[in-house]
Tab-separated table of C-alpha atoms and ligand atoms in Angstrom:
chain	number	residue	atom	x	y	z
A	1491	MET	CA	78.210	51.003	-61.134
A	1492	LYS	CA	80.534	48.404	-62.705
A	1493	THR	CA	79.455	45.015	-61.325
A	1494	ILE	CA	80.922	41.528	-61.627
A	1495	GLY	CA	79.279	38.239	-60.686
A	1496	ILE	CA	81.374	35.157	-59.874
A	1497	ASP	CA	79.789	31.704	-59.786
A	1498	VAL	CA	81.709	29.010	-57.906
A	1499	GLY	CA	80.791	25.522	-59.117
A	1500	GLY	CA	82.145	22.020	-58.629
A	1501	SER	CA	83.812	21.924	-62.067
A	1502	GLY	CA	84.253	25.580	-63.068
A	1503	ILE	CA	84.507	29.067	-61.591
A	1504	LYS	CA	82.822	31.510	-63.940
A	1505	ALA	CA	82.651	35.300	-63.967
A	1506	ALA	CA	81.319	38.125	-66.105
A	1507	LEU	CA	80.594	41.830	-66.039
A	1508	VAL	CA	76.841	42.281	-65.751
A	1509	ASP	CA	74.524	44.897	-67.215
A	1510	LEU	CA	72.096	45.285	-64.325
A	1511	GLY	CA	69.557	47.176	-66.435
A	1512	LYS	CA	69.081	44.197	-68.717
A	1513	GLY	CA	70.253	41.315	-66.523
A	1514	GLU	CA	72.746	40.265	-69.210
A	1515	PHE	CA	76.492	39.801	-69.526
A	1516	ILE	CA	78.617	42.611	-70.898
A	1517	GLY	CA	81.181	40.853	-73.076
A	1518	ASP	CA	82.195	37.254	-72.627
A	1519	ARG	CA	82.012	35.069	-69.580
A	1520	VAL	CA	85.407	33.866	-68.331
A	1521	ARG	CA	85.745	30.333	-66.941
A	1522	ILE	CA	88.590	28.679	-65.064
A	1523	PRO	CA	88.337	25.030	-63.975
A	1524	THR	CA	87.756	24.642	-60.233
A	1525	PRO	CA	91.130	23.779	-58.659
A	1526	GLN	CA	91.456	20.346	-57.079
A	1527	PRO	CA	91.422	20.244	-54.101
A	1528	SER	CA	88.995	23.173	-54.100
A	1529	THR	CA	90.353	24.793	-50.927
A	1530	PRO	CA	89.638	28.441	-49.990
A	1531	GLU	CA	93.221	29.523	-50.889
A	1532	ALA	CA	93.093	27.875	-54.314
A	1533	VAL	CA	89.646	29.319	-55.111
A	1534	VAL	CA	90.607	32.849	-54.018
A	1535	ALA	CA	93.658	32.644	-56.325
A	1536	VAL	CA	91.261	31.897	-59.200
A	1537	PHE	CA	89.118	34.928	-58.247
A	1538	SER	CA	92.202	37.154	-58.534
A	1539	GLU	CA	92.929	35.798	-62.009
A	1540	LEU	CA	89.342	36.342	-63.126
A	1541	LEU	CA	89.253	39.889	-61.769
A	1542	GLU	CA	92.573	40.774	-63.391
A	1543	GLU	CA	91.057	39.865	-66.720
A	1544	LEU	CA	87.620	41.459	-66.256
A	1545	ASP	CA	88.489	44.446	-64.108
A	1546	PRO	CA	92.153	45.449	-64.399
A	1547	ASP	CA	91.424	48.829	-62.752
A	1548	GLY	CA	89.912	47.172	-59.674
A	1549	GLU	CA	86.815	49.392	-59.763
A	1550	ALA	CA	84.023	46.846	-59.936
A	1551	VAL	CA	81.700	45.796	-57.166
A	1552	VAL	CA	81.893	41.995	-56.818
A	1553	GLY	CA	79.213	39.473	-55.868
A	1554	VAL	CA	80.020	35.780	-55.451
A	1555	CYS	CA	77.596	32.865	-55.437
A	1556	PHE	CA	78.618	29.653	-53.759
A	1557	PRO	CA	77.265	26.065	-53.514
A	1558	ALA	CA	76.549	26.009	-49.764
A	1559	PRO	CA	74.164	27.702	-47.348
A	1560	LEU	CA	75.685	30.896	-45.945
A	1561	PRO	CA	73.870	32.003	-42.789
A	1562	GLY	CA	75.673	35.123	-41.561
A	1563	GLY	CA	78.153	34.586	-44.432
A	1564	THR	CA	79.630	31.405	-42.884
A	1565	VAL	CA	79.553	27.881	-44.380
A	1566	PRO	CA	77.922	25.418	-41.911
A	1567	PHE	CA	78.297	22.395	-44.238
A	1568	ILE	CA	79.151	21.757	-47.871
A	1569	ALA	CA	78.259	18.817	-50.095
A	1570	ASN	CA	80.153	19.337	-53.348
A	1571	LEU	CA	83.398	21.249	-52.605
A	1572	ASP	CA	86.355	20.721	-50.272
A	1573	GLN	CA	85.382	20.291	-46.595
A	1574	SER	CA	87.937	22.937	-45.528
A	1575	TRP	CA	85.274	25.574	-46.346
A	1576	VAL	CA	83.280	24.588	-43.262
A	1577	GLY	CA	83.389	27.385	-40.680
A	1578	VAL	CA	84.860	29.944	-43.121
A	1579	ASN	CA	83.131	33.336	-43.237
A	1580	LEU	CA	83.113	33.905	-46.973
A	1581	ALA	CA	82.192	37.578	-46.984
A	1582	GLU	CA	85.067	38.417	-44.623
A	1583	GLU	CA	87.556	36.073	-46.302
A	1584	PHE	CA	86.857	37.299	-49.855
A	1585	THR	CA	86.703	40.983	-48.878
A	1586	ARG	CA	90.078	40.679	-47.161
A	1587	ALA	CA	91.728	38.610	-49.910
A	1588	LEU	CA	90.504	40.775	-52.782
A	1589	GLY	CA	90.918	44.092	-50.997
A	1590	ARG	CA	87.424	45.318	-51.824
A	1591	PRO	CA	83.898	44.689	-50.545
A	1592	VAL	CA	82.468	41.390	-51.764
A	1593	THR	CA	78.956	40.072	-51.130
A	1594	VAL	CA	78.173	36.361	-51.002
A	1595	LEU	CA	75.013	34.423	-51.684
A	1596	ASN	CA	74.103	30.754	-52.028
A	1597	ASP	CA	74.200	29.726	-55.725
A	1598	ALA	CA	70.543	28.689	-55.944
A	1599	ASP	CA	69.483	31.873	-54.131
A	1600	ALA	CA	71.490	33.862	-56.695
A	1601	ALA	CA	69.832	32.046	-59.596
A	1602	GLY	CA	66.500	32.663	-57.874
A	1603	VAL	CA	66.929	36.413	-57.412
A	1604	ALA	CA	68.008	36.704	-61.059
A	1605	GLU	CA	64.947	34.771	-62.184
A	1606	MET	CA	62.597	36.797	-59.972
A	1607	HIS	CA	64.105	40.076	-61.100
A	1608	TYR	CA	64.724	39.519	-64.820
A	1609	GLY	CA	63.157	36.181	-65.753
A	1610	VAL	CA	60.034	34.101	-65.558
A	1611	GLY	CA	59.458	34.848	-61.837
A	1612	LYS	CA	59.121	38.584	-62.448
A	1613	ASP	CA	56.001	40.040	-60.788
A	1614	ARG	CA	54.955	36.620	-59.501
A	1615	PRO	CA	53.418	36.876	-56.009
A	1616	GLY	CA	52.779	34.035	-53.559
A	1617	THR	CA	55.151	31.178	-52.764
A	1618	VAL	CA	57.666	30.550	-55.532
A	1619	LEU	CA	60.356	27.875	-55.296
A	1620	LEU	CA	63.236	27.792	-57.759
A	1621	THR	CA	65.092	24.478	-57.911
A	1622	THR	CA	68.415	24.090	-59.706
A	1623	LEU	CA	69.082	20.599	-60.999
A	1624	GLY	CA	72.842	20.213	-61.487
A	1625	THR	CA	75.626	18.481	-59.554
A	1626	GLY	CA	73.346	18.891	-56.546
A	1627	ILE	CA	69.837	20.249	-56.067
A	1628	GLY	CA	69.706	23.849	-54.927
A	1629	THR	CA	66.572	25.677	-53.825
A	1630	ALA	CA	65.562	29.333	-53.522
A	1631	LEU	CA	62.299	30.225	-51.802
A	1632	PHE	CA	60.403	33.486	-52.395
A	1633	ILE	CA	57.364	34.790	-50.578
A	1634	ASP	CA	55.745	37.635	-52.530
A	1635	GLY	CA	59.052	38.213	-54.316
A	1636	LYS	CA	61.153	38.338	-51.139
A	1637	LEU	CA	63.931	35.759	-50.753
A	1638	VAL	CA	63.925	33.439	-47.734
A	1639	PRO	CA	67.687	32.687	-47.930
A	1640	ASN	CA	69.573	29.448	-47.354
A	1641	THR	CA	66.797	26.911	-47.858
A	1642	GLU	CA	68.343	23.485	-48.472
A	1643	LEU	CA	65.390	21.528	-49.805
A	1644	GLY	CA	67.690	19.539	-52.077
A	1645	HIS	CA	68.698	17.624	-48.972
A	1646	ILE	CA	65.263	16.393	-47.882
A	1647	GLN	CA	65.136	12.622	-47.557
A	1648	ILE	CA	63.246	10.588	-50.141
A	1649	ARG	CA	62.995	6.889	-49.292
A	1650	GLY	CA	65.723	7.409	-46.714
A	1651	VAL	CA	68.150	8.901	-49.242
A	1652	ASP	CA	69.310	12.505	-49.631
A	1653	ALA	CA	67.140	13.856	-52.478
A	1654	GLU	CA	70.010	15.350	-54.490
A	1655	THR	CA	71.937	12.061	-54.412
A	1656	ARG	CA	68.956	10.316	-56.013
A	1657	THR	CA	67.507	13.012	-58.221
A	1658	SER	CA	70.088	15.604	-59.375
A	1659	ALA	CA	70.943	16.019	-63.053
A	1660	ALA	CA	74.404	14.591	-62.275
A	1661	THR	CA	72.748	11.415	-60.940
A	1662	ARG	CA	70.711	11.101	-64.144
A	1663	LYS	CA	73.962	11.104	-66.119
A	1664	ARG	CA	75.889	8.927	-63.673
A	1665	GLU	CA	73.192	6.245	-63.607
A	1666	ASP	CA	72.405	6.728	-67.280
A	1667	LEU	CA	68.682	7.203	-66.538
A	1668	GLY	CA	66.281	7.832	-69.428
A	1669	TRP	CA	63.989	10.889	-69.157
A	1670	LYS	CA	61.020	8.745	-68.072
A	1671	LYS	CA	62.891	7.023	-65.252
A	1672	TRP	CA	64.376	10.298	-64.074
A	1673	ALA	CA	60.958	11.991	-64.246
A	1674	LYS	CA	59.645	9.321	-61.814
A	1675	ARG	CA	62.263	10.398	-59.286
A	1676	LEU	CA	61.499	14.058	-59.950
A	1677	GLN	CA	57.810	13.327	-59.392
A	1678	GLN	CA	58.574	11.866	-55.956
A	1679	TYR	CA	60.785	14.815	-55.122
A	1680	TYR	CA	58.408	17.565	-56.213
A	1681	SER	CA	55.405	15.769	-54.649
A	1682	GLN	CA	57.225	15.850	-51.326
A	1683	ILE	CA	58.025	19.523	-51.845
A	1684	GLU	CA	54.315	20.164	-52.468
A	1685	ILE	CA	53.400	18.405	-49.232
A	1686	LEU	CA	55.880	20.557	-47.317
A	1687	LEU	CA	55.397	23.961	-48.958
A	1688	SER	CA	52.373	24.133	-51.284
A	1689	PRO	CA	54.181	26.483	-53.669
A	1690	ASP	CA	52.152	28.426	-56.235
A	1691	LEU	CA	54.937	28.174	-58.763
A	1692	ILE	CA	57.994	25.921	-59.138
A	1693	LEU	CA	60.823	27.019	-61.424
A	1694	VAL	CA	63.350	24.535	-62.758
A	1695	GLY	CA	66.857	25.799	-63.485
A	1696	GLY	CA	70.260	24.252	-64.097
A	1697	GLY	CA	71.719	23.212	-67.465
A	1698	VAL	CA	69.207	20.374	-67.857
A	1699	SER	CA	66.304	22.867	-68.023
A	1700	ARG	CA	67.385	23.270	-71.678
A	1701	ASN	CA	65.668	19.887	-72.137
A	1702	SER	CA	62.648	20.676	-69.956
A	1703	ASP	CA	60.236	19.536	-72.702
A	1704	LYS	CA	61.594	15.986	-72.142
A	1705	PHE	CA	60.629	15.770	-68.456
A	1706	LEU	CA	58.367	18.594	-67.246
A	1707	PRO	CA	55.324	17.356	-69.228
A	1708	LEU	CA	55.699	13.982	-67.447
A	1709	LEU	CA	55.158	15.542	-64.007
A	1710	ASN	CA	51.786	15.748	-62.347
A	1711	LEU	CA	51.685	18.481	-59.708
A	1712	ARG	CA	49.220	20.925	-58.227
A	1713	ALA	CA	51.620	23.824	-58.638
A	1714	GLU	CA	52.464	25.397	-61.938
A	1715	ILE	CA	55.974	24.247	-62.950
A	1716	LEU	CA	58.048	26.113	-65.537
A	1717	PRO	CA	61.616	26.095	-66.841
A	1718	ALA	CA	63.787	29.003	-65.684
A	1719	GLU	CA	64.544	31.547	-68.379
A	1720	LEU	CA	68.070	32.704	-67.616
A	1721	ARG	CA	69.764	29.328	-67.960
A	1722	ASN	CA	73.506	29.374	-67.296
A	1723	THR	CA	73.729	33.154	-66.766
A	1724	ALA	CA	71.459	33.102	-63.699
A	1725	GLY	CA	74.052	32.562	-60.929
A	1726	ILE	CA	76.412	35.283	-62.166
A	1727	VAL	CA	73.611	37.777	-62.881
A	1728	GLY	CA	71.993	37.117	-59.478
A	1729	ALA	CA	75.307	37.417	-57.607
A	1730	ALA	CA	76.032	40.731	-59.345
A	1731	TRP	CA	72.519	42.056	-58.684
A	1732	TRP	CA	72.790	41.081	-55.013
A	1733	ALA	CA	76.144	42.907	-54.761
A	1734	SER	CA	74.619	46.032	-56.290
A	1735	GLN	CA	71.908	45.962	-53.601
A	1736	HIS	CA	74.006	45.012	-50.592
A	1737	VAL	CA	77.607	46.088	-50.930
A	1738	ALA	CA	78.589	48.874	-48.520
A	1739	GLN	CA	79.837	51.699	-50.756
B	2497	BGC	C1	74.151	22.593	-51.542
B	2497	BGC	C2	73.352	23.852	-51.818
B	2497	BGC	C3	73.536	24.275	-53.273
B	2497	BGC	C4	73.195	23.130	-54.197
B	2497	BGC	C5	73.454	23.473	-55.654
B	2497	BGC	C6	73.736	21.518	-52.528
B	2497	BGC	O1	74.495	20.364	-52.320
B	2497	BGC	O2	73.929	22.112	-50.224
B	2497	BGC	O3	73.745	24.890	-50.954
B	2497	BGC	O4	72.697	25.374	-53.542
B	2497	BGC	O5	73.963	21.982	-53.874
B	2497	BGC	O6	74.789	23.775	-55.883
């Protein structure tokens, strides 16, 4: 089965063909900057461009990951893309616009399933929480390897402030925080997560996990905490894997 993953982000929309045996890209990833405003019409036009390049014959099964919760495929709220997505049923909209079945999954959930299937979460039982530290904070919760979809633990309140506003990797850059100062905020965030969930394992993804040696050793938690392995391929690989499991053939 030819499978493509598409990862919709605040600054870029990225896609690649995925080898589902290995959990790796086949060929290069293609990236197009996220249109501004990032409305559904503009984003779907980018999908068509990406698919023309990666799949001119229109044979591939497509999985999309998206930066919002998607209960029943519909966006209830969205923090980091255009508000016109609210109320849109993504699975229906994308399937209709692209003329083929498309599955949709929250971006952190996609990174999580990739990590649990091909990465450091493989064969890990118990409660595992993957957090992606990027523009926002995304979370993916697994109980004995099974995804509990659409958790939004990046939006818990810490000191009366939305956690991702205070603690995301984008905030570290915006406020020019050193690793130590940022690690203090991460400590507060993950301590609260431990109070709420008592995870056995916490995985840390997002581009900043490349520098995990700068901040993970500064954290003091009961749970084991490890950097994710798949780095910036995780969303695309997870979206493609999800499509291979869930698309109606
Ligand atoms: C969204 C999540 C998303 C995360 C990472 C948050 O603002 O609410 O759904 O997973 O950002 O993109």
